[in-house]
Structures are given as C-alpha cells and as structure tokens.
mmCIF file of C-alpha atoms in Angstrom:
data_model
loop_
_atom_site.group_PDB
_atom_site.id
_atom_site.type_symbol
_atom_site.label_atom_id
_atom_site.label_comp_id
_atom_site.label_asym_id
_atom_site.label_seq_id
_atom_site.Cartn_x
_atom_site.Cartn_y
_atom_site.Cartn_z
ATOM 1 C CA MET A 63 0.000 0.000 0.000
ATOM 2 C CA ARG A 64 1.249 3.477 -0.781
ATOM 3 C CA ASP A 65 2.744 5.534 2.040
ATOM 4 C CA GLY A 66 0.085 8.210 1.802
ATOM 5 C CA CYS A 67 -2.718 5.642 2.073
ATOM 6 C CA ARG A 68 -1.549 3.910 5.249
ATOM 7 C CA MET A 69 -4.074 4.008 8.068
ATOM 8 C CA ASN A 70 -1.460 4.112 10.847
ATOM 9 C CA THR A 71 -2.369 6.425 13.712
ATOM 10 C CA PRO A 72 -0.027 9.442 13.695
ATOM 11 C CA TRP A 73 2.217 9.406 16.754
ATOM 12 C CA LEU A 74 4.712 12.051 15.646
ATOM 13 C CA HIS A 75 3.664 15.702 15.368
ATOM 14 C CA VAL A 76 6.166 18.117 13.843
ATOM 15 C CA ILE A 77 5.204 21.622 14.912
ATOM 16 C CA GLY A 78 6.634 24.828 13.510
ATOM 17 C CA ILE A 79 7.225 27.561 16.054
ATOM 18 C CA GLY A 80 8.196 31.153 15.416
ATOM 19 C CA GLU A 81 10.047 33.809 17.364
ATOM 20 C CA ASP A 82 6.718 34.839 18.941
ATOM 21 C CA GLY A 83 6.764 31.524 20.823
ATOM 22 C CA VAL A 84 3.653 29.782 22.118
ATOM 23 C CA GLU A 85 1.525 32.905 21.609
ATOM 24 C CA GLY A 86 1.793 32.404 17.851
ATOM 25 C CA LEU A 87 0.718 28.748 17.951
ATOM 26 C CA SER A 88 -2.767 27.497 17.230
ATOM 27 C CA ALA A 89 -4.818 25.927 20.002
ATOM 28 C CA ALA A 90 -4.299 22.525 18.371
ATOM 29 C CA SER A 91 -0.502 22.919 18.340
ATOM 30 C CA ARG A 92 -0.455 24.055 21.972
ATOM 31 C CA ALA A 93 -2.556 21.079 23.017
ATOM 32 C CA LEU A 94 -0.308 18.623 21.181
ATOM 33 C CA ILE A 95 2.809 20.006 22.851
ATOM 34 C CA ALA A 96 1.173 19.962 26.291
ATOM 35 C CA GLY A 97 0.028 16.359 25.861
ATOM 36 C CA ALA A 98 3.227 14.934 24.388
ATOM 37 C CA GLU A 99 5.224 12.355 26.329
ATOM 38 C CA LEU A 100 8.366 13.528 24.535
ATOM 39 C CA VAL A 101 9.144 16.922 22.994
ATOM 40 C CA ALA A 102 12.290 17.173 20.867
ATOM 41 C CA GLY A 103 13.864 20.204 19.279
ATOM 42 C CA GLY A 104 16.724 22.639 19.363
ATOM 43 C CA ALA A 105 17.515 24.298 22.682
ATOM 44 C CA ARG A 106 15.989 27.551 21.411
ATOM 45 C CA HIS A 107 12.755 25.816 20.372
ATOM 46 C CA LEU A 108 12.402 24.033 23.710
ATOM 47 C CA GLU A 109 12.933 27.303 25.550
ATOM 48 C CA LEU A 110 10.232 29.014 23.478
ATOM 49 C CA ALA A 111 7.708 26.267 24.311
ATOM 50 C CA GLU A 112 8.862 25.451 27.848
ATOM 51 C CA SER A 113 5.713 26.816 29.489
ATOM 52 C CA LEU A 114 3.614 24.178 27.691
ATOM 53 C CA ILE A 115 5.862 21.123 27.971
ATOM 54 C CA THR A 116 4.845 18.517 30.565
ATOM 55 C CA GLY A 117 6.666 15.492 29.153
ATOM 56 C CA ARG A 118 10.335 14.715 28.710
ATOM 57 C CA MET A 119 12.447 17.188 26.706
ATOM 58 C CA LEU A 120 15.028 15.969 24.162
ATOM 59 C CA PRO A 121 17.435 18.664 22.937
ATOM 60 C CA TRP A 122 18.962 17.572 19.639
ATOM 61 C CA PRO A 123 22.383 16.048 20.368
ATOM 62 C CA HIS A 124 25.506 15.989 18.230
ATOM 63 C CA PRO A 125 25.502 14.127 15.971
ATOM 64 C CA PHE A 126 21.922 14.826 14.991
ATOM 65 C CA ALA A 127 21.453 11.222 13.829
ATOM 66 C CA ALA A 128 21.721 10.049 17.432
ATOM 67 C CA GLY A 129 18.700 12.161 18.322
ATOM 68 C CA VAL A 130 16.695 10.716 15.440
ATOM 69 C CA ALA A 131 17.611 7.207 16.584
ATOM 70 C CA GLU A 132 16.388 7.967 20.111
ATOM 71 C CA LEU A 133 13.224 9.546 18.756
ATOM 72 C CA LEU A 134 12.396 6.358 16.861
ATOM 73 C CA THR A 135 12.484 4.342 20.092
ATOM 74 C CA TRP A 136 9.349 6.279 21.084
ATOM 75 C CA ARG A 137 7.414 5.113 18.016
ATOM 76 C CA GLY A 138 3.740 4.639 18.836
ATOM 77 C CA ARG A 139 3.772 7.048 21.809
ATOM 78 C CA THR A 140 2.827 10.726 21.704
ATOM 79 C CA VAL A 141 5.812 12.695 20.451
ATOM 80 C CA CYS A 142 6.263 16.295 19.282
ATOM 81 C CA VAL A 143 9.205 17.720 17.370
ATOM 82 C CA LEU A 144 9.599 21.497 17.370
ATOM 83 C CA ALA A 145 11.098 23.222 14.343
ATOM 84 C CA SER A 146 11.626 26.735 13.065
ATOM 85 C CA GLY A 147 8.706 27.986 10.956
ATOM 86 C CA ASP A 148 8.031 25.542 8.145
ATOM 87 C CA PRO A 149 9.673 22.176 9.012
ATOM 88 C CA PHE A 150 9.804 21.218 5.343
ATOM 89 C CA LEU A 151 11.794 24.285 4.240
ATOM 90 C CA PHE A 152 15.444 23.350 4.806
ATOM 91 C CA GLY A 153 14.135 21.883 8.061
ATOM 92 C CA VAL A 154 13.864 18.760 10.152
ATOM 93 C CA GLY A 155 10.634 17.611 8.498
ATOM 94 C CA ALA A 156 12.369 16.337 5.371
ATOM 95 C CA THR A 157 14.974 14.496 7.469
ATOM 96 C CA LEU A 158 12.365 12.785 9.628
ATOM 97 C CA ARG A 159 10.401 11.828 6.526
ATOM 98 C CA HIS A 160 13.234 9.439 5.601
ATOM 99 C CA HIS A 161 12.558 7.510 8.818
ATOM 100 C CA VAL A 162 8.843 7.929 9.509
ATOM 101 C CA PRO A 163 6.039 7.291 6.967
ATOM 102 C CA MET A 164 3.711 10.235 6.445
ATOM 103 C CA GLY A 165 0.844 8.067 7.720
ATOM 104 C CA GLU A 166 2.523 8.174 11.132
ATOM 105 C CA MET A 167 3.465 11.845 11.059
ATOM 106 C CA VAL A 168 1.526 15.114 11.007
ATOM 107 C CA CYS A 169 3.156 18.462 10.318
ATOM 108 C CA LEU A 170 1.716 21.765 11.562
ATOM 109 C CA PRO A 171 3.868 24.564 10.103
ATOM 110 C CA ALA A 172 4.175 28.165 11.193
ATOM 111 C CA PRO A 173 5.032 30.925 8.697
ATOM 112 C CA SER A 174 8.507 30.235 7.358
ATOM 113 C CA SER A 175 11.340 32.718 7.640
ATOM 114 C CA VAL A 176 11.184 33.040 3.858
ATOM 115 C CA ALA A 177 7.497 33.971 3.971
ATOM 116 C CA LEU A 178 8.124 36.475 6.751
ATOM 117 C CA ALA A 179 11.032 38.036 4.847
ATOM 118 C CA CYS A 180 9.110 38.330 1.583
ATOM 119 C CA ASN A 181 6.113 39.884 3.317
ATOM 120 C CA LEU A 182 8.361 42.344 5.127
ATOM 121 C CA LEU A 183 10.142 43.373 1.919
ATOM 122 C CA GLY A 184 7.152 43.214 -0.422
ATOM 123 C CA TRP A 185 8.720 40.510 -2.614
ATOM 124 C CA ALA A 186 6.660 37.953 -4.499
ATOM 125 C CA GLU A 187 7.699 34.657 -2.919
ATOM 126 C CA GLN A 188 7.353 32.715 -6.181
ATOM 127 C CA ASP A 189 9.959 34.971 -7.811
ATOM 128 C CA VAL A 190 12.600 34.432 -5.135
ATOM 129 C CA ALA A 191 15.338 31.775 -5.123
ATOM 130 C CA VAL A 192 15.907 30.263 -1.675
ATOM 131 C CA LEU A 193 19.423 29.104 -0.772
ATOM 132 C CA SER A 194 21.081 27.929 2.418
ATOM 133 C CA LEU A 195 24.571 28.361 3.816
ATOM 134 C CA CYS A 196 23.871 26.051 6.756
ATOM 135 C CA GLY A 197 26.442 23.327 6.249
ATOM 136 C CA ARG A 198 26.767 24.213 2.549
ATOM 137 C CA PRO A 199 29.614 25.994 0.737
ATOM 138 C CA MET A 200 28.854 29.507 -0.476
ATOM 139 C CA GLU A 201 30.245 28.554 -3.902
ATOM 140 C CA ALA A 202 27.030 26.587 -4.470
ATOM 141 C CA CYS A 203 25.240 29.943 -4.719
ATOM 142 C CA ALA A 204 27.267 30.995 -7.778
ATOM 143 C CA PRO A 205 24.795 29.850 -10.485
ATOM 144 C CA SER A 206 22.031 31.923 -8.837
ATOM 145 C CA LEU A 207 24.002 35.180 -9.027
ATOM 146 C CA GLN A 208 22.172 36.538 -12.048
ATOM 147 C CA PRO A 209 21.600 40.276 -12.674
ATOM 148 C CA GLY A 210 18.329 41.431 -11.128
ATOM 149 C CA ALA A 211 17.798 38.206 -9.166
ATOM 150 C CA ARG A 212 16.305 38.259 -5.688
ATOM 151 C CA LEU A 213 17.681 35.680 -3.287
ATOM 152 C CA ILE A 214 16.801 34.594 0.224
ATOM 153 C CA VAL A 215 19.889 33.040 1.820
ATOM 154 C CA LEU A 216 19.693 31.260 5.171
ATOM 155 C CA SER A 217 22.670 32.022 7.408
ATOM 156 C CA ALA A 218 24.547 29.531 9.586
ATOM 157 C CA ASP A 219 25.363 32.118 12.268
ATOM 158 C CA GLU A 220 26.253 35.748 12.920
ATOM 159 C CA HIS A 221 29.486 35.449 10.924
ATOM 160 C CA THR A 222 27.845 34.236 7.718
ATOM 161 C CA PRO A 223 26.676 37.592 6.245
ATOM 162 C CA ALA A 224 30.108 39.266 6.388
ATOM 163 C CA ALA A 225 31.893 36.203 4.988
ATOM 164 C CA PHE A 226 29.301 35.890 2.219
ATOM 165 C CA ALA A 227 29.572 39.607 1.435
ATOM 166 C CA ARG A 228 33.349 39.339 1.040
ATOM 167 C CA TRP A 229 32.955 36.404 -1.335
ATOM 168 C CA LEU A 230 30.270 38.234 -3.353
ATOM 169 C CA ASP A 231 32.378 41.389 -3.522
ATOM 170 C CA GLN A 232 35.339 39.440 -4.899
ATOM 171 C CA ARG A 233 33.103 38.057 -7.659
ATOM 172 C CA GLY A 234 31.960 41.536 -8.726
ATOM 173 C CA PHE A 235 28.602 41.883 -6.939
ATOM 174 C CA GLY A 236 29.608 44.592 -4.466
ATOM 175 C CA ALA A 237 26.842 46.976 -5.598
ATOM 176 C CA SER A 238 24.117 44.487 -4.636
ATOM 177 C CA THR A 239 21.694 45.435 -1.862
ATOM 178 C CA LEU A 240 21.792 43.171 1.185
ATOM 179 C CA HIS A 241 19.024 43.026 3.772
ATOM 180 C CA ILE A 242 20.085 41.358 7.028
ATOM 181 C CA LEU A 243 16.981 40.221 8.889
ATOM 182 C CA GLY A 244 17.289 39.019 12.473
ATOM 183 C CA ALA A 245 14.835 37.122 14.704
ATOM 184 C CA LEU A 246 11.999 37.493 12.182
ATOM 185 C CA GLY A 247 8.517 37.568 13.645
ATOM 186 C CA GLY A 248 9.661 38.196 17.203
ATOM 187 C CA ALA A 249 9.889 41.161 19.528
ATOM 188 C CA GLU A 250 13.639 41.410 18.847
ATOM 189 C CA GLN A 251 13.255 41.536 15.047
ATOM 190 C CA THR A 252 15.938 43.574 13.249
ATOM 191 C CA HIS A 253 16.328 44.798 9.677
ATOM 192 C CA GLU A 254 19.578 46.271 8.416
ATOM 193 C CA VAL A 255 20.139 47.358 4.802
ATOM 194 C CA VAL A 256 23.658 47.663 3.407
ATOM 195 C CA THR A 257 25.482 47.171 0.149
ATOM 196 C CA VAL A 258 27.538 44.028 -0.231
ATOM 197 C CA ALA A 259 30.700 46.118 -0.626
ATOM 198 C CA ALA A 260 30.019 48.045 2.594
ATOM 199 C CA LEU A 261 29.520 44.890 4.654
ATOM 200 C CA ALA A 262 32.548 43.245 3.034
ATOM 201 C CA GLY A 263 34.717 46.077 4.332
ATOM 202 C CA ASP A 264 33.194 46.167 7.839
ATOM 203 C CA ARG A 265 35.106 43.605 9.899
ATOM 204 C CA ALA A 266 33.334 44.659 13.119
ATOM 205 C CA ALA A 267 29.753 44.338 11.869
ATOM 206 C CA SER A 268 27.298 43.500 14.667
ATOM 207 C CA ILE A 269 24.824 40.917 13.382
ATOM 208 C CA PRO A 270 22.360 38.782 15.395
ATOM 209 C CA ARG A 271 23.169 35.075 15.523
ATOM 210 C CA LEU A 272 19.725 34.128 14.181
ATOM 211 C CA ASN A 273 19.499 35.851 10.798
ATOM 212 C CA LEU A 274 18.856 35.438 7.119
ATOM 213 C CA MET A 275 19.886 37.516 4.138
ATOM 214 C CA ALA A 276 17.757 38.925 1.337
ATOM 215 C CA LEU A 277 19.765 39.956 -1.710
ATOM 216 C CA GLU A 278 18.970 42.126 -4.702
ATOM 217 C CA ILE A 279 21.719 41.206 -7.160
ATOM 218 C CA VAL A 280 23.539 43.939 -9.068
ATOM 219 C CA ALA A 281 26.295 42.681 -11.342
ATOM 220 C CA GLU A 282 29.208 45.018 -12.027
ATOM 221 C CA ARG A 283 30.756 45.141 -15.501
ATOM 222 C CA ASP A 284 33.366 42.488 -14.709
ATOM 223 C CA ALA A 285 31.165 40.364 -12.423
ATOM 224 C CA HIS A 286 31.638 36.619 -12.542
ATOM 225 C CA VAL A 287 28.161 35.792 -13.886
ATOM 226 C CA ILE A 288 27.791 32.179 -14.995
ATOM 227 C CA PRO A 289 25.883 32.216 -18.314
ATOM 228 C CA LEU A 290 22.654 30.240 -18.517
ATOM 229 C CA ALA A 291 23.487 28.763 -21.927
ATOM 230 C CA CYS A 292 25.325 25.536 -22.693
ATOM 231 C CA GLY A 293 28.858 25.992 -23.972
ATOM 232 C CA LEU A 294 30.542 28.220 -21.389
ATOM 233 C CA PRO A 295 33.642 30.124 -22.544
ATOM 234 C CA ASP A 296 36.725 27.920 -22.375
ATOM 235 C CA GLU A 297 38.548 30.511 -20.277
ATOM 236 C CA LEU A 298 36.159 29.926 -17.366
ATOM 237 C CA PHE A 299 37.806 26.539 -16.896
ATOM 238 C CA GLU A 300 41.296 25.863 -15.622
ATOM 239 C CA HIS A 301 42.730 23.306 -18.054
ATOM 240 C CA ASP A 302 45.890 21.923 -19.616
ATOM 241 C CA GLY A 303 44.453 21.789 -23.129
ATOM 242 C CA GLN A 304 42.409 18.680 -22.323
ATOM 243 C CA ILE A 305 38.987 20.296 -22.660
ATOM 244 C CA THR A 306 35.983 19.828 -24.907
ATOM 245 C CA LYS A 307 35.858 23.195 -26.710
ATOM 246 C CA ARG A 308 32.796 25.319 -26.105
ATOM 247 C CA GLU A 309 31.091 24.848 -29.493
ATOM 248 C CA ILE A 310 31.565 21.059 -29.397
ATOM 249 C CA ARG A 311 30.607 21.067 -25.720
ATOM 250 C CA ALA A 312 27.309 22.787 -26.467
ATOM 251 C CA ALA A 313 26.477 20.162 -29.101
ATOM 252 C CA THR A 314 27.566 17.391 -26.736
ATOM 253 C CA LEU A 315 25.324 18.668 -23.919
ATOM 254 C CA SER A 316 22.453 18.850 -26.386
ATOM 255 C CA ALA A 317 23.010 15.199 -27.314
ATOM 256 C CA LEU A 318 23.288 14.176 -23.654
ATOM 257 C CA ALA A 319 19.876 15.838 -23.081
ATOM 258 C CA PRO A 320 20.109 16.360 -19.292
ATOM 259 C CA ARG A 321 16.904 16.080 -17.297
ATOM 260 C CA ARG A 322 16.177 16.981 -13.694
ATOM 261 C CA GLY A 323 17.867 14.787 -11.100
ATOM 262 C CA GLU A 324 19.764 12.568 -13.533
ATOM 263 C CA MET A 325 23.239 11.106 -13.062
ATOM 264 C CA LEU A 326 26.045 11.549 -15.622
ATOM 265 C CA TRP A 327 29.288 9.616 -15.792
ATOM 266 C CA ASP A 328 31.937 11.659 -17.613
ATOM 267 C CA ILE A 329 34.650 9.210 -18.655
ATOM 268 C CA GLY A 330 38.003 10.930 -19.074
ATOM 269 C CA GLY A 331 36.925 14.073 -17.231
ATOM 270 C CA GLY A 332 39.849 16.262 -18.371
ATOM 271 C CA SER A 333 38.875 19.708 -17.073
ATOM 272 C CA GLY A 334 35.433 18.533 -15.905
ATOM 273 C CA SER A 335 33.644 20.877 -18.295
ATOM 274 C CA ILE A 336 30.980 18.400 -19.441
ATOM 275 C CA GLY A 337 30.078 17.246 -15.934
ATOM 276 C CA ILE A 338 30.048 20.808 -14.625
ATOM 277 C CA GLU A 339 27.724 22.049 -17.354
ATOM 278 C CA TRP A 340 25.496 19.002 -16.877
ATOM 279 C CA MET A 341 25.066 19.924 -13.202
ATOM 280 C CA LEU A 342 24.472 23.584 -14.030
ATOM 281 C CA ARG A 343 21.412 22.641 -16.050
ATOM 282 C CA HIS A 344 19.478 21.864 -12.836
ATOM 283 C CA PRO A 345 20.392 21.947 -9.114
ATOM 284 C CA ALA A 346 19.238 18.335 -8.681
ATOM 285 C CA ASN A 347 21.527 16.959 -11.404
ATOM 286 C CA ARG A 348 24.495 14.813 -10.378
ATOM 287 C CA ALA A 349 27.730 13.937 -12.130
ATOM 288 C CA ILE A 350 30.832 11.814 -11.622
ATOM 289 C CA ALA A 351 34.024 12.639 -13.488
ATOM 290 C CA ILE A 352 36.192 9.566 -14.022
ATOM 291 C CA GLU A 353 39.805 10.596 -14.474
ATOM 292 C CA LYS A 354 43.002 8.542 -14.239
ATOM 293 C CA SER A 355 45.246 11.567 -13.608
ATOM 294 C CA ALA A 356 45.317 12.798 -10.012
ATOM 295 C CA THR A 357 46.492 16.213 -11.214
ATOM 296 C CA ARG A 358 43.541 16.557 -13.554
ATOM 297 C CA GLY A 359 41.186 15.199 -10.890
ATOM 298 C CA ALA A 360 42.228 17.987 -8.526
ATOM 299 C CA ARG A 361 41.777 20.497 -11.348
ATOM 300 C CA ILE A 362 38.248 19.198 -11.997
ATOM 301 C CA ALA A 363 37.383 19.706 -8.325
ATOM 302 C CA ARG A 364 38.677 23.301 -8.428
ATOM 303 C CA ASN A 365 36.668 24.059 -11.569
ATOM 304 C CA ALA A 366 33.530 22.557 -10.043
ATOM 305 C CA LEU A 367 33.906 24.716 -6.932
ATOM 306 C CA SER A 368 34.597 27.884 -8.926
ATOM 307 C CA LEU A 369 31.564 27.359 -11.164
ATOM 308 C CA GLY A 370 29.106 26.602 -8.380
ATOM 309 C CA VAL A 371 28.726 22.809 -8.474
ATOM 310 C CA PRO A 372 30.935 21.624 -5.585
ATOM 311 C CA ALA A 373 28.975 18.364 -5.350
ATOM 312 C CA LEU A 374 30.528 17.050 -8.575
ATOM 313 C CA ARG A 375 32.343 13.858 -7.622
ATOM 314 C CA VAL A 376 35.725 12.817 -8.993
ATOM 315 C CA VAL A 377 36.629 9.127 -9.184
ATOM 316 C CA GLU A 378 40.272 8.394 -9.862
ATOM 317 C CA GLY A 379 40.685 5.349 -12.064
ATOM 318 C CA GLU A 380 41.105 4.091 -15.587
ATOM 319 C CA ALA A 381 38.156 3.135 -17.735
ATOM 320 C CA PRO A 382 36.772 0.730 -18.672
ATOM 321 C CA ALA A 383 38.002 -1.335 -15.683
ATOM 322 C CA VAL A 384 36.821 1.207 -13.094
ATOM 323 C CA LEU A 385 33.217 1.234 -14.383
ATOM 324 C CA ALA A 386 32.325 -2.265 -13.170
ATOM 325 C CA GLN A 387 34.028 -1.552 -9.840
ATOM 326 C CA MET A 388 31.916 1.575 -9.364
ATOM 327 C CA LEU A 389 28.708 -0.377 -9.865
ATOM 328 C CA ALA A 390 29.952 -3.121 -7.531
ATOM 329 C CA ASP A 391 30.629 -0.430 -4.906
ATOM 330 C CA GLY A 392 27.012 0.721 -5.099
ATOM 331 C CA VAL A 393 27.523 3.894 -7.132
ATOM 332 C CA ASP A 394 24.260 4.928 -8.811
ATOM 333 C CA ALA A 395 24.018 3.653 -12.375
ATOM 334 C CA PRO A 396 24.166 6.526 -14.865
ATOM 335 C CA ASP A 397 21.290 7.971 -16.853
ATOM 336 C CA ALA A 398 23.864 9.234 -19.349
ATOM 337 C CA ILE A 399 27.520 8.580 -20.128
ATOM 338 C CA PHE A 400 29.926 10.798 -22.030
ATOM 339 C CA ILE A 401 33.219 9.492 -23.394
ATOM 340 C CA GLY A 402 35.478 12.314 -24.474
ATOM 341 C CA GLY A 403 38.471 10.164 -25.371
ATOM 342 C CA GLY A 404 39.592 6.573 -25.447
ATOM 343 C CA THR A 405 36.628 5.232 -27.382
ATOM 344 C CA SER A 406 38.983 2.935 -29.307
ATOM 345 C CA ASN A 407 40.252 1.314 -26.089
ATOM 346 C CA PRO A 408 39.247 -2.366 -26.013
ATOM 347 C CA GLY A 409 35.917 -2.840 -24.265
ATOM 348 C CA MET A 410 35.336 0.875 -23.572
ATOM 349 C CA LEU A 411 32.090 1.365 -25.475
ATOM 350 C CA GLU A 412 30.773 -2.063 -24.441
ATOM 351 C CA ALA A 413 31.426 -1.376 -20.741
ATOM 352 C CA ALA A 414 29.787 2.038 -20.946
ATOM 353 C CA TRP A 415 26.730 0.624 -22.716
ATOM 354 C CA GLN A 416 26.361 -2.105 -20.089
ATOM 355 C CA ALA A 417 26.679 0.398 -17.230
ATOM 356 C CA LEU A 418 23.824 2.566 -18.507
ATOM 357 C CA ARG A 419 20.374 2.357 -17.010
ATOM 358 C CA PRO A 420 17.755 1.055 -19.464
ATOM 359 C CA GLY A 421 16.688 4.091 -21.468
ATOM 360 C CA GLY A 422 20.000 5.836 -20.748
ATOM 361 C CA ARG A 423 21.981 7.847 -23.301
ATOM 362 C CA LEU A 424 25.522 7.233 -24.508
ATOM 363 C CA VAL A 425 27.417 10.082 -26.165
ATOM 364 C CA ALA A 426 31.012 9.749 -27.366
ATOM 365 C CA ASN A 427 33.317 12.061 -29.293
ATOM 366 C CA ALA A 428 36.156 10.953 -31.572
ATOM 367 C CA VAL A 429 38.929 12.832 -33.375
ATOM 368 C CA THR A 430 41.135 9.932 -34.549
ATOM 369 C CA LEU A 431 40.468 7.415 -37.310
ATOM 370 C CA GLU A 432 40.671 4.540 -34.825
ATOM 371 C CA SER A 433 38.120 6.119 -32.484
ATOM 372 C CA GLU A 434 35.846 7.014 -35.380
ATOM 373 C CA THR A 435 35.983 3.396 -36.564
ATOM 374 C CA ALA A 436 34.922 2.250 -33.077
ATOM 375 C CA LEU A 437 31.986 4.673 -33.149
ATOM 376 C CA ALA A 438 30.935 3.427 -36.588
ATOM 377 C CA ALA A 439 30.915 -0.141 -35.248
ATOM 378 C CA ALA A 440 28.813 0.984 -32.256
ATOM 379 C CA HIS A 441 26.394 2.690 -34.633
ATOM 380 C CA ALA A 442 26.065 -0.532 -36.650
ATOM 381 C CA ARG A 443 25.362 -2.493 -33.467
ATOM 382 C CA TRP A 444 23.176 -0.181 -31.380
ATOM 383 C CA GLY A 445 21.873 2.419 -33.840
ATOM 384 C CA GLY A 446 21.759 6.070 -32.880
ATOM 385 C CA THR A 447 23.261 8.985 -34.780
ATOM 386 C CA LEU A 448 26.693 9.968 -36.050
ATOM 387 C CA THR A 449 27.487 13.633 -36.637
ATOM 388 C CA ARG A 450 30.688 15.242 -37.891
ATOM 389 C CA MET A 451 31.519 18.743 -36.712
ATOM 390 C CA GLN A 452 34.319 21.140 -37.444
ATOM 391 C CA VAL A 453 34.772 24.564 -35.884
ATOM 392 C CA GLU A 454 36.914 27.332 -37.370
ATOM 393 C CA ARG A 455 38.049 30.175 -35.154
ATOM 394 C CA LEU A 456 39.436 33.513 -36.238
ATOM 395 C CA GLU A 457 43.120 33.890 -35.388
ATOM 396 C CA GLN A 458 45.794 36.441 -36.146
ATOM 397 C CA ILE A 459 48.208 35.531 -38.942
ATOM 398 C CA GLY A 460 50.979 38.103 -38.896
ATOM 399 C CA ARG A 461 49.338 41.461 -39.642
ATOM 400 C CA PHE A 462 46.181 39.771 -40.898
ATOM 401 C CA HIS A 463 43.487 37.425 -39.672
ATOM 402 C CA GLY A 464 42.203 34.100 -40.886
ATOM 403 C CA PHE A 465 39.999 31.247 -39.795
ATOM 404 C CA ARG A 466 41.967 28.299 -38.436
ATOM 405 C CA PRO A 467 40.033 24.997 -38.425
ATOM 406 C CA GLY A 468 40.086 22.753 -35.376
ATOM 407 C CA MET A 469 40.176 18.981 -35.617
ATOM 408 C CA THR A 470 37.046 17.377 -36.993
ATOM 409 C CA VAL A 471 34.983 15.793 -34.215
ATOM 410 C CA THR A 472 32.664 12.847 -34.786
ATOM 411 C CA LEU A 473 29.842 12.718 -32.233
ATOM 412 C CA TYR A 474 28.003 9.469 -31.602
ATOM 413 C CA ALA A 475 24.728 9.451 -29.641
ATOM 414 C CA ALA A 476 22.536 6.467 -28.860
ATOM 415 C CA GLN A 477 19.836 5.551 -26.354
ATOM 416 C CA ARG A 478 19.790 2.130 -24.768
ATOM 417 C CA PRO A 479 16.304 0.624 -25.123
ATOM 418 C CA ASP A 480 14.367 -0.175 -21.947
ATOM 419 C CA GLY A 481 15.325 -3.636 -20.731
ATOM 420 C CA ALA A 482 17.780 -4.165 -23.582
ATOM 421 C CA ARG A 483 21.039 -6.049 -23.215
ATOM 422 C CA ALA A 484 23.970 -5.610 -25.549
#
C-alpha cells in the first residue's frame, strides 16, 4: 500500500514555532505540545515552548542522527518535534520523513522565515530563489548570481553575512543590496540594509546570531556571472588543453539531453567541463568525473567549486576497468555517459553501454580514425546517430586574420532501449 494511504495512527507531530513563541501557535498545536510524552527540538525551540511542555524534553544532540535514533524508540507514543517555521523548508521535516512514513506523522507549520522576509520586503515569494549556507559551501550559490535576481539566503550564524559579502564582492557583486533580517517575527526583530561592498569592508559588523539575508543582485561590468546557456567560454575553466571546446561542448550537452535529477558519468573528465555544465542545467543533477590523472582530478574539483557545483564527484581510475568496480561499490548507475576520449580502447564502449540504465543515453566524441571506426561499429550495433563537426576560429596571422580549423569531431549518440542487453 502506498505511504500516503496507510491508516497508521499518527504518533509524531512536527510543529513549527516562530520567534513569537507559544503565543503564535494554534490551540491545536499548543494542546499537542502539552500532551506529548516527549518533545524534541533545538535548545531555542524548547525554551520558546517550555511553558507548555509537561513530558520529557530531548534537545537535539551531536551528531543529529543520534537524536533521530532515540526519537524512533518512542514510536507509537505521543511525540512532538519542534522546528523553526516551516519544518519542510530546509528543516527537520524532510529528514524525519526518511525515517517515519507520512501516515505516522503530522506536520503543523508556522510561517517560514522566507514567507516572513518576503512579506516584510514586499517581494513575491514565487519569484525568489531560496538558498542555504547552513552546512553548505557559499560557492554553491554561484549559479544563482544573475543580474536582477532576488535571493533569500539562510545564514549559519552571525558570521555568515560578512563572509558571504566578502565572497560576493570578490566576484563583482559589491553593488548588490543586502538586507540582514534578524529574529523574524519576534519582539527582537531587526532589519539592516547595506550594500555588499560596505559589509565586506566592515570587519566589526554586529549581526544577530539568528538571521537570514535577502539579496537584490547587481552585477558590475566584470562580475563573474555564470551564463545560462550551454557551452561556457573555455577561459572559465582551468585546463591543460584537455577540454571539450565550447562549441563542441554545447552540441555534446544537447546530445546528452540532461533532465532533472539525472546522473552523468563523464569518462576521461579532463577539465570537468561536461560534468560541470550538466550539473548547471538543474540543481538536482548529479555527475561523476572519471579521471586517471590525479592532477587533472584535482583540477576538476577546483573548476567545479569555482563554477558553483561543488557536489561534482571525482573518481580516480582508468576506464573501462573502473566502471564495473563503481557499480559493484554501489555507485548509482548513470542515466547518461559521455566518453570524451579513449573510445577505441578495447571494451570501452561495451562497458559504458552495459553500465547505462535502461533508457539511458551514450554520447562519445572521436577525433582519430581509430576512435571514429569504433563509433561506426557501435552505430552498426546499437543504432543512434553519427554527426561530424568542425569549428573554425578567427586567429591572427601576422598582420592579418584568418579562420583556423580545429580537428574534426565525430559525435556518436545512442539511447539504450528499456530492458535491452547488448
């Protein structure tokens, strides 16, 4: 039976509480807290609701997983978990959902900090991007730094806004307006408005520990804005010449056809450009760059961080042997595989085809006769398409200019049928 249709009696109530404390709770929420045998939450949440609590209190321990484990020992009894605002907005609700079916859990949210911020500022909530710096690197915000964007960024602590402002200023967004909102919805609510550049230069800024940031992005002329198109300029990547050039990369990404939440294996990662652009297409996309060179692997990681996809994973190893080992180790099977070099290596294309999920896409590029021959054989066996591409770029020739052709690239793309075996 589906989770949502289970008839289990809810024993766990996840209740959102705001800075206004118990006064802002509904009568139903107050009654649930008062009647609970166990009330869990952060120290701040328990303090806000202390006047209602009659059962045992469980402050979240470190590590947090230990608290969840203890909570589960109370299954079937009356338990409340207190959370900030909306428990399913970067909150504990989503974590608990991995352990407790929704048929056993009821969530009663309060207005989220994002809702309170947008209503204070007069921003349409649907037009705002929500990001978090709680346990996440600020580099992950880079793709969202688009001119005119409005961002709500959740802070980890009182030091987050100044550190974030310095990082933004270095990337050319110093003219952006930054609202620092503290203790939203409570009697101690604060609202400070500064420019990013001003906060970046103020080492003694006094900021409340509980805060979030609302940003109106202004990009300066030389700002590091990551374009929304496929085929980023080659100069955005650190590389040693081992890079799929931007025009070929754009065509390759088109053939790979990324969709939300899919996994890419990039065999022979080089600079990581294909995997990075795959992940930039949607925040839920995942990629693994497989690279035999440790030097290039470290370079891929630096590029991924610089371009806002720090979650790109690098696996050091030589294909095709490493592919079977990855699957044996429980790595998620890929929805798409790109082979940028080595297609003529014995067993390479076969191993990649076998590793794909049914319905997955295989894309491979070749520049040598031997690799092109291997792609032609794959086309004869599995179908798909073969496309030849050549790009000419204008270069200076003495006092004049002329178009210099790059190497011809043959692109092979095929989709593995559902349930098919090679």
